[in-house]
Structure formats: structure tokens, C-alpha cells
mmCIF file of C-alpha atoms and ligand atoms in Angstrom:
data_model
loop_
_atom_site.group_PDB
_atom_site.id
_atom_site.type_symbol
_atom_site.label_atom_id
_atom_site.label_comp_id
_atom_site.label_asym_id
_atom_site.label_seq_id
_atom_site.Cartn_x
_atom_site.Cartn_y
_atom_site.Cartn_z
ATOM 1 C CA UNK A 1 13.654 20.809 65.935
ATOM 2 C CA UNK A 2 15.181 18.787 68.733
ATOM 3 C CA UNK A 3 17.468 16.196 68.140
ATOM 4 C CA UNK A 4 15.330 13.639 69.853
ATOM 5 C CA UNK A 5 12.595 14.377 67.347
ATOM 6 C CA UNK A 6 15.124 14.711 64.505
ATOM 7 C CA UNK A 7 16.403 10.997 65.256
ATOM 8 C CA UNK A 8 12.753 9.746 65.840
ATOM 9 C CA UNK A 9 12.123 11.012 61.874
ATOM 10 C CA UNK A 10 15.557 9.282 60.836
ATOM 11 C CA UNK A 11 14.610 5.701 62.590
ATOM 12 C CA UNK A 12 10.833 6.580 60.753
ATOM 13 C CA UNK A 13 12.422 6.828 57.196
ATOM 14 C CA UNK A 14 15.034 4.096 57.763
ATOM 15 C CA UNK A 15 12.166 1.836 58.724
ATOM 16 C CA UNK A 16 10.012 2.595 56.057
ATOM 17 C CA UNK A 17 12.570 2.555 53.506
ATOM 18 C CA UNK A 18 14.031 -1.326 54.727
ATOM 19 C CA UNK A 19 10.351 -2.099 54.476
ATOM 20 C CA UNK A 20 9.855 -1.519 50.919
ATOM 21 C CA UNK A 21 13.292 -2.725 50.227
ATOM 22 C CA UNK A 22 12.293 -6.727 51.359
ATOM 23 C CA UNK A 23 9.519 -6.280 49.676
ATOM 24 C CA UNK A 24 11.098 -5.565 46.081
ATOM 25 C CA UNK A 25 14.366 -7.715 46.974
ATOM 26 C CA UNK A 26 11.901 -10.249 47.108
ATOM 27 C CA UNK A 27 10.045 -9.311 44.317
ATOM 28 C CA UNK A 28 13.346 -8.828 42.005
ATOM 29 C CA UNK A 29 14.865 -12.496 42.860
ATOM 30 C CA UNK A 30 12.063 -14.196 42.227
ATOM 31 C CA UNK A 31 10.666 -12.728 39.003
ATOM 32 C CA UNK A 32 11.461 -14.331 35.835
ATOM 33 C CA UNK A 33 10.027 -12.054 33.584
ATOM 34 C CA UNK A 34 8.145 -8.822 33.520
ATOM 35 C CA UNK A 35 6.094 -8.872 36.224
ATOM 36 C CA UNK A 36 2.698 -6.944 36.791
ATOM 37 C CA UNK A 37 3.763 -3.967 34.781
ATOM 38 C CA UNK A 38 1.952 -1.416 33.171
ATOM 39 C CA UNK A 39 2.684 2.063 31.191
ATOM 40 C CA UNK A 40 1.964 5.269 32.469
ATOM 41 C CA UNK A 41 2.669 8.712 31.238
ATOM 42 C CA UNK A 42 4.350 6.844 28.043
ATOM 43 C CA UNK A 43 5.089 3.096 26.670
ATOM 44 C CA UNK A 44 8.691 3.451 28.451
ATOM 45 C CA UNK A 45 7.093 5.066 31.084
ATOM 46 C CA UNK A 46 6.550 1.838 33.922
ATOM 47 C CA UNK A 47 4.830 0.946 37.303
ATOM 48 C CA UNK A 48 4.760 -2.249 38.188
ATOM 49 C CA UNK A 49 3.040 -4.025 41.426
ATOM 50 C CA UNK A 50 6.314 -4.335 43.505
ATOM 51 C CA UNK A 51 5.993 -0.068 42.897
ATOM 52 C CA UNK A 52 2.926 -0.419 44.595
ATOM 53 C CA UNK A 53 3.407 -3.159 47.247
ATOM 54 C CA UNK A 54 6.306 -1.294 48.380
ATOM 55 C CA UNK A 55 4.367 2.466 48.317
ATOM 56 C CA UNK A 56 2.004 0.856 50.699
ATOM 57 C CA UNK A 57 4.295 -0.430 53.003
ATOM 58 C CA UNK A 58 5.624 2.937 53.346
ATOM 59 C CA UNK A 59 2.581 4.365 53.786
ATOM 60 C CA UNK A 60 1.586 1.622 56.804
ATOM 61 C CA UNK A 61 5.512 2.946 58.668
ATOM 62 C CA UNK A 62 4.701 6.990 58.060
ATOM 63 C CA UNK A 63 0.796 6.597 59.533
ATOM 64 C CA UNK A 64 1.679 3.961 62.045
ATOM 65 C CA UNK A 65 4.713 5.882 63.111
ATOM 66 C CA UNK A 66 3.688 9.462 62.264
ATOM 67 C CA UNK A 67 -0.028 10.102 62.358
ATOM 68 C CA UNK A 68 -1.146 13.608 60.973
ATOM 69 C CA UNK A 69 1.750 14.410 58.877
ATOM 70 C CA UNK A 70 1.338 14.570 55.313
ATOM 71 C CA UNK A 71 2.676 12.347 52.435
ATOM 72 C CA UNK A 72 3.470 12.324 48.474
ATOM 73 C CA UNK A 73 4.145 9.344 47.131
ATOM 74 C CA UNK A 74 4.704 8.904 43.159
ATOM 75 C CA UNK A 75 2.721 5.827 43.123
ATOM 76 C CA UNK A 76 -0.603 6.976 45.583
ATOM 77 C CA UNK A 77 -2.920 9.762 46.777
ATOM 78 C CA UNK A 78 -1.427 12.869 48.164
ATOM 79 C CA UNK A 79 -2.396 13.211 51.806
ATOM 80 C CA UNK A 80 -2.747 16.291 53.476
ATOM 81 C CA UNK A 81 -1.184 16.594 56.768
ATOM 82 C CA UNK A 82 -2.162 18.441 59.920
ATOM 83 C CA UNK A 83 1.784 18.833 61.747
ATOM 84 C CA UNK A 84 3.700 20.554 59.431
ATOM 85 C CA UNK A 85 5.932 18.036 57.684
ATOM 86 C CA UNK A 86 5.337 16.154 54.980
ATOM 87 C CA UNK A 87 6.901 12.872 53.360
ATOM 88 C CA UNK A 88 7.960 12.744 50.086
ATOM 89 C CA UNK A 89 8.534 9.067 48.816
ATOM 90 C CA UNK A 90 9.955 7.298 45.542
ATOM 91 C CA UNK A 91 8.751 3.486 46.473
ATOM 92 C CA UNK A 92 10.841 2.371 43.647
ATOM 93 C CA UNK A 93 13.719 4.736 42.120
ATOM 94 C CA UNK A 94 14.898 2.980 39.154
ATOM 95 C CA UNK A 95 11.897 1.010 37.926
ATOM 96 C CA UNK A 96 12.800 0.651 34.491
ATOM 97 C CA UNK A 97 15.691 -0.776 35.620
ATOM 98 C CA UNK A 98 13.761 -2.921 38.253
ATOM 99 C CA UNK A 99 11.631 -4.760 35.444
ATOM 100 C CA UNK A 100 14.700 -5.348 33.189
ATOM 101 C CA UNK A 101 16.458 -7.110 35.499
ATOM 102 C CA UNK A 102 19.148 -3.973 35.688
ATOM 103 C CA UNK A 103 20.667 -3.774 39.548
ATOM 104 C CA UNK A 104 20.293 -0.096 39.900
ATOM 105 C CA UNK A 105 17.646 0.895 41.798
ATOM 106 C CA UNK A 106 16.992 1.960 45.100
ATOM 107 C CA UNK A 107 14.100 3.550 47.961
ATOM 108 C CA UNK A 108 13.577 7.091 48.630
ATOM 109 C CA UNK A 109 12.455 8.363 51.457
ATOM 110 C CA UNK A 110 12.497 12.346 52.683
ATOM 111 C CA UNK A 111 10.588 13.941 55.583
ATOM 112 C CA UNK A 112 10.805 17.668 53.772
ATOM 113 C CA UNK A 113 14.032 19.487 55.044
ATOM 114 C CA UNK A 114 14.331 17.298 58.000
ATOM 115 C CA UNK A 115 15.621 13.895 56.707
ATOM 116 C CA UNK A 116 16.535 12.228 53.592
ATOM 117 C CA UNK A 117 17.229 8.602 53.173
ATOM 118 C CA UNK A 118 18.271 6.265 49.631
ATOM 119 C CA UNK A 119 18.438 2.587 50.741
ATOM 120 C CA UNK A 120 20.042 0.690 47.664
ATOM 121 C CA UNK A 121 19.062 -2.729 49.334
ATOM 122 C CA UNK A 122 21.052 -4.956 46.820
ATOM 123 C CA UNK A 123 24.427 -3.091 47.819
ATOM 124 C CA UNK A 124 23.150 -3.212 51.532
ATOM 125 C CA UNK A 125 24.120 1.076 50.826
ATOM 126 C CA UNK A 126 21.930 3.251 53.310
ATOM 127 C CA UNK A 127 22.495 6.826 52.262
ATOM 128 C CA UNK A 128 21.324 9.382 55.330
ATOM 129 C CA UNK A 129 21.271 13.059 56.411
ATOM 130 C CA UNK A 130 19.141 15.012 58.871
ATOM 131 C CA UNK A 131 20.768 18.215 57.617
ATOM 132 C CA UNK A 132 24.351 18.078 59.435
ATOM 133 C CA UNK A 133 26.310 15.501 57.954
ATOM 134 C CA UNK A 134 25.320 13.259 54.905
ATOM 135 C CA UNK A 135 26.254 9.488 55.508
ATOM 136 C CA UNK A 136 26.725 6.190 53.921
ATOM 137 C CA UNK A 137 26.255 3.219 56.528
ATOM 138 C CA UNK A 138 27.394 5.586 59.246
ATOM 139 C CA UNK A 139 30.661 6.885 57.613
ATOM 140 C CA UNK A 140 30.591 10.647 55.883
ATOM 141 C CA UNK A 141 30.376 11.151 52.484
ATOM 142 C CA UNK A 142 33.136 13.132 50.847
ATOM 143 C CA UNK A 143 32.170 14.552 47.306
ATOM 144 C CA UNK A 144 35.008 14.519 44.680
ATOM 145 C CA UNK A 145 36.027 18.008 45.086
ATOM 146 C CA UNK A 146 36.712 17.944 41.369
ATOM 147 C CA UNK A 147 37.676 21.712 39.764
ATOM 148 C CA UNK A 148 38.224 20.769 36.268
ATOM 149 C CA UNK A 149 34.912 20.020 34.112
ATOM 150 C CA UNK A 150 37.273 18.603 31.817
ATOM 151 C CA UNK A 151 37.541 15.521 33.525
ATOM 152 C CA UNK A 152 34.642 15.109 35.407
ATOM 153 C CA UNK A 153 32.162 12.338 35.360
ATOM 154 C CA UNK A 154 28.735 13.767 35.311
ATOM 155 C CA UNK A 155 25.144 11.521 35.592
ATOM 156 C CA UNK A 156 22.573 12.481 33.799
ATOM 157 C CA UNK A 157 18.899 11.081 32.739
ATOM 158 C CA UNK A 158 16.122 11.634 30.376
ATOM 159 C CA UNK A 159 12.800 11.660 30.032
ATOM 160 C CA UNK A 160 9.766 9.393 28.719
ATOM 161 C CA UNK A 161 8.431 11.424 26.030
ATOM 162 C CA UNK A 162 10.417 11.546 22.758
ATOM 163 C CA UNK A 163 10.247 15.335 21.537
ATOM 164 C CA UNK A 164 11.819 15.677 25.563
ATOM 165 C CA UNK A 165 14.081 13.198 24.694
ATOM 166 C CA UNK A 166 14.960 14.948 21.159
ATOM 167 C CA UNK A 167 16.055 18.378 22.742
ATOM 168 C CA UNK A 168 17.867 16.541 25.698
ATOM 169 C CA UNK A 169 19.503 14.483 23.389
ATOM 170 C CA UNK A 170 20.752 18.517 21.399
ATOM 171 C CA UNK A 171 21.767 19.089 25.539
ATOM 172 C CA UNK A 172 23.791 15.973 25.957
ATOM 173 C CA UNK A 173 25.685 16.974 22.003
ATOM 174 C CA UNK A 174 27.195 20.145 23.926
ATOM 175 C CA UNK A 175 28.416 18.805 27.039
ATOM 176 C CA UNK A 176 29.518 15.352 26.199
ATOM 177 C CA UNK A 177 32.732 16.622 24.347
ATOM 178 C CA UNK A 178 33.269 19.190 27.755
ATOM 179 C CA UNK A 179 33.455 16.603 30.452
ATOM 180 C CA UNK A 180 35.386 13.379 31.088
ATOM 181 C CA UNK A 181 32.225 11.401 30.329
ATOM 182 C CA UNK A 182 28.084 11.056 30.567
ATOM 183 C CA UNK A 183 26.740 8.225 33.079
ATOM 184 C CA UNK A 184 23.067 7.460 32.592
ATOM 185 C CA UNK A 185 21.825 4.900 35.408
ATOM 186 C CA UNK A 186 18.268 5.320 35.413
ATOM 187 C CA UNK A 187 17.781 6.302 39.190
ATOM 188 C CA UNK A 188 17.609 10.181 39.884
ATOM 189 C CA UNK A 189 17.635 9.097 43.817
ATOM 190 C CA UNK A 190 21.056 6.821 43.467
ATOM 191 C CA UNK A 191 22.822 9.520 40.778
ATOM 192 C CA UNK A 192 22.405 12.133 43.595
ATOM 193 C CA UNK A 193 23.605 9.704 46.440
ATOM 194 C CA UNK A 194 26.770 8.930 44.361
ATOM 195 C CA UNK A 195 27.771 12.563 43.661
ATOM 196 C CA UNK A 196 27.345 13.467 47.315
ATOM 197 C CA UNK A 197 29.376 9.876 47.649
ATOM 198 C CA UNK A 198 31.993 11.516 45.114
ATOM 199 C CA UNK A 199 31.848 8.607 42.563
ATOM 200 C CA UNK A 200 30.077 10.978 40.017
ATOM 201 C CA UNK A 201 31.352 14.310 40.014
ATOM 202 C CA UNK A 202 27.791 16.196 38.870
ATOM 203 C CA UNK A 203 24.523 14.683 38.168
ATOM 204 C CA UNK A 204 21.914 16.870 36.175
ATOM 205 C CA UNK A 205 18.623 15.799 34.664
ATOM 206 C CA UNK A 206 15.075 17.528 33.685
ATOM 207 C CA UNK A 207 11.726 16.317 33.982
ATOM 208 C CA UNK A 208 11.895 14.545 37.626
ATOM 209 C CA UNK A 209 9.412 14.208 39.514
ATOM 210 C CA UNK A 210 9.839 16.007 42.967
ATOM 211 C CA UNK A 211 10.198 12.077 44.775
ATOM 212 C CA UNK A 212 13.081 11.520 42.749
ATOM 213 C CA UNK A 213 15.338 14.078 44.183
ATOM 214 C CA UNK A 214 13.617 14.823 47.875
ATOM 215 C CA UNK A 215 16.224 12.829 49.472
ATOM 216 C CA UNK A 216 19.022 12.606 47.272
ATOM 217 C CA UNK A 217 18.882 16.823 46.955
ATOM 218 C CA UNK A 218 19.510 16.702 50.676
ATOM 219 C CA UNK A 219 22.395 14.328 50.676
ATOM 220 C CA UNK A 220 23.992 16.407 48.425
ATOM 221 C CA UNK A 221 23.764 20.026 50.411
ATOM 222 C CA UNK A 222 24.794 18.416 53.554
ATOM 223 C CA UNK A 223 27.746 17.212 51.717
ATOM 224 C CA UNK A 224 28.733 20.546 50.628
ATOM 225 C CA UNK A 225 27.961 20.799 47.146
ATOM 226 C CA UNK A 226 25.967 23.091 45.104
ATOM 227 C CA UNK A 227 22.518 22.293 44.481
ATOM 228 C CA UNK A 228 21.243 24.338 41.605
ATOM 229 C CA UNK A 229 17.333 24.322 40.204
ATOM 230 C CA UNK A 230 17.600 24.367 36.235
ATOM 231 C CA UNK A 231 14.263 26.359 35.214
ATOM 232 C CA UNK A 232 11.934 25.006 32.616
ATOM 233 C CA UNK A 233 12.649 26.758 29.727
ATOM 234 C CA UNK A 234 12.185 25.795 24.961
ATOM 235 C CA UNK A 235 9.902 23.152 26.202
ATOM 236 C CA UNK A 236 12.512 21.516 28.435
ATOM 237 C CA UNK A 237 10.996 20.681 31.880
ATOM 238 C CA UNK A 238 12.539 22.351 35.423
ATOM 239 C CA UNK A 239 14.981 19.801 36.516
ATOM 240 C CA UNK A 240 18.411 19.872 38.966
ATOM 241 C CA UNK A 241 22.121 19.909 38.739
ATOM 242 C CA UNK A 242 24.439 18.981 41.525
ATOM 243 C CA UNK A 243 27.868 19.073 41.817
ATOM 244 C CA UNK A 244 30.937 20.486 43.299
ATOM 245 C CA UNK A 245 31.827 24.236 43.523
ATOM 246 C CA UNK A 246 34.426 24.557 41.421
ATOM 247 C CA UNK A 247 32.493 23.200 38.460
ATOM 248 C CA UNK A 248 28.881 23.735 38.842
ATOM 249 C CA UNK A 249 28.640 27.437 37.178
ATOM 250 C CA UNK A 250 30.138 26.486 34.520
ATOM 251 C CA UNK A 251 27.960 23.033 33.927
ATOM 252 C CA UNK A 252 25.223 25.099 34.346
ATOM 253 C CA UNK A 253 26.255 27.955 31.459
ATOM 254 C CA UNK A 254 26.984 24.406 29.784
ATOM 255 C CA UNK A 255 23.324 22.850 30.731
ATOM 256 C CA UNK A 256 21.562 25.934 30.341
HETATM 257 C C1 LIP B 301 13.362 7.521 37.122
HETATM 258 C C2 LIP B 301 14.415 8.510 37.544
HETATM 259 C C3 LIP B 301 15.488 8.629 36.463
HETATM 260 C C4 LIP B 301 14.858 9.135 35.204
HETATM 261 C C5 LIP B 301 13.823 8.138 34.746
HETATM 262 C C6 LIP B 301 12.749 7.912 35.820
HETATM 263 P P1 LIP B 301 11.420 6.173 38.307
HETATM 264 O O1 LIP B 301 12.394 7.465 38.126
HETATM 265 O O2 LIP B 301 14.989 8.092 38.739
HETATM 266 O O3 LIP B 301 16.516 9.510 36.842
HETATM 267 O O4 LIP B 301 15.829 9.345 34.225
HETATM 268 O O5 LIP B 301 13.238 8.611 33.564
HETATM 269 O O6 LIP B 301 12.017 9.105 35.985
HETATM 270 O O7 LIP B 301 10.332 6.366 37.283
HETATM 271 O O8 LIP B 301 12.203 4.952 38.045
HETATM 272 O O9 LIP B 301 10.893 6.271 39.707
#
């Protein structure tokens, strides 16, 4: 792809991302309560309307900007496109979070294996690649280079459903006492940006949703480290584990 076309895609994403993020920074300081919320897949499992006023306004950038290619959004209709690429979106990373009041959260945006952008509007953190370099408000991210699994910091996250939760709970039992310590943040999309950013030093979770990790996957390979797929397998869901070289083997014999 040319690089004219590959920065046109980046200012696309960028735009659509800032978009959304007014819209829920807006949303967030001005709520006093839970606000237009309702369960999904489970009780703990949220959407609330700022999901959906911001998965709109995403979708107004990408078919103003970018007739004719295709987008998946968690929050609306999978649309077929006719060019080739396709937009994968998380309106809302975090939205559990979100509707508690809990400032970790953050926008999503990918154009598949082109571009991948987290805006984490209440930092003012814009997380970028378009495959070369992965960058955080125009400086490059440097991962933590850790080599000791001993005393790394690893993110993690769990699911909404409770026999899930049960047998990632037997997961977390094994490779709590192997590792410095467990962070769980509630956004997939920010948990990758920080390990590509190096202030986790491996991220892992199963049960995402394809939108959660679009972007943040692609931060983390153009940073250099080692994006691995875990497979569904006992009932557990497929998932991902990220993190440096030197550890993520043996997180993943450790993950299984
Ligand atoms: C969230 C993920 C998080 C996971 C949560 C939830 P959402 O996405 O980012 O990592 O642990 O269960 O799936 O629902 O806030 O977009």
C-alpha cells in the first residue's frame, strides 16, 4: 500500500477515534450515576448509550471518509465491504469501568493489518501504528524487554460468565505465584497498549471479542514483541498473550 494511502487510513482512525472520545468524555463528566445501561451476554456484561453514541460516530468518520470498505463494530451491524479492508472498532474499551466511574477506558480503532489506533482520551494517550513503528503521541514505544517471568508484571482479564470465570480463576492460581504480580484493568485495548508501552510486561486474557485486541494486537507486533493466539481449549474460550521474547514461551506453557 502506498504511504499516502497508509497515512490517509491513520488520519481516518485518528479522526474517528477523537470523535467518539468527546462524545464519552462528555458523557463520563457529566453522569452522576449509571447512565442508560443495559446487560448483555450476562448481568456484568454492560452497554450503555455513550457505547452506542460513540459506535455511531465512528461509523459517520469510516463511511464519510471511506465509502465501500467494510466495518465490525461490537456495538452495530457488520457491514460488508466492497475494497478490501475492513474496520474493526471497540466504541468503548473498558465499559464496565466507564459506568462505575473507573478512569480506564479507552477507543479502538483498527483498519485490518493496515492501522491500529487506542485513544485513552482522559490521559490525552494516542497509541498508533501503521505496521512500522508503534507510537505513543508521536514518540516510539519501547516494551520492557523483561527476561525473567519471575518479576514480571503481567495484565490479564476475565470473562462475564461465571463457570468462565471459575476455570480462569484455576488459570490465574498457577501463574500468580510465577510472576512479579497480576494487573486486571478491565480494558483488553489499553492492557495491550501498555505492554507494547513496556509498563506491563505481558498481558493475556480469553474470551475477547476480536474489537478488543484489533488495534492493540498491532501495537504490540510493531513493537517487537510476541503475539501468541491461545486456542480454545476445557471450555476456555481462544484468547491472546503478548509479551516480550524472553518470557512469552514460557507464560504460555504457564497459560496453557
Ligand atoms: C472488556 C475487555 C476486558 C475484558 C472485559 C470486557 P468491553 O471489553 O476490554 O479486557 O476483561 O470482560 O470484555 O466489554 O469493555 O468493551
Amino acid at each position: 500500500m502506498a504511504a499516502g494511502e497508509l497515512a490517509e487510513l491513520r488520519d481516518v482512525a485518528v479522526e474517528a477515534a477523537r470523535v467518539a472520545g468527546d462524545i464519552l468524555v462528555a458523557r463520563y463528566e457529566s453522569a452522576t450515576g449509571p447512565v442508560g445501561v443495559r446487560s448483555k451476554s450476562s448481568a456484568t456484561d454492560l452497554v450503555s448509550e455513550a457505547d452506542l453514541a460513540a459506535e455511531r460516530a465512528i461509523r459517520e468518520v469510516l463511511t464519510r471518509r471511506r465509502p465501500g470498505d467494510g466495518i465490525l463494530g461490537e456495538e452495530g451491524d457488520d457491514v460488508p465491504g466492497t475494497t478490501g479492508l475492513r474496520w474493526v472498532v471497540d466504541p468503548l474499551d473498558g465499559t464496565t469501568n466507564y459506568l462505575f466511574g473507573l478512569p480506564q477506558w479507552c477507543v479502538s480503532v483498527a483498519c485490518e493489518h493496515r492501522v491500529g489506533v487506542v485513544w485513552d482520551p482522559l490521559r490525552q494517550e494516542l497509541f498508533e501504528t501503521t505496521g512500522g513503528t508503534a507510537l505513543l503521541n508521536g514518540r516510539a514505544l519501547e516494551p520492557s524487554g523483561r527476561e525473567d517471568l519471575a518479576t514480571a508484571l503481567v495484565a490479564t482479564g476475565f470473562g462475564y460468565d461465571a463457570g468462565v470465570r471459575a476455570r480462569q480463576a484455576e488459570v490465574i492460581a498457577r501463574v500468580l505465584p510465577r510472576v512479579r504480580d497480576i494487573r486486571r484493568m478491565g480494558s483488553a485495548a489499553l492492557d495491550l497498549a501498555w505492554t507494547a508501552a513496556g509498563r506491563y510486561d505481558a498481558y493475556y486474557e480469553r474470551g475477547i471479542a476480536v474489537w478488543d485486541v484489533a488495534a492493540g494486537s498491532m501495537l504490540c507486533a510493531a513493537a517487537g514483541l510476541a503475539v501468541r493466539e491461545l486456542p480454545a481449549r476445557d471450555a476456555l474460550a481462544a484468547g491472546i498473550l503478548v509479551a516480550g521474547p524472553a518470557i512469552a514461551e514460557e507464560l504460555l506453557d504457564l497459560v496453557g
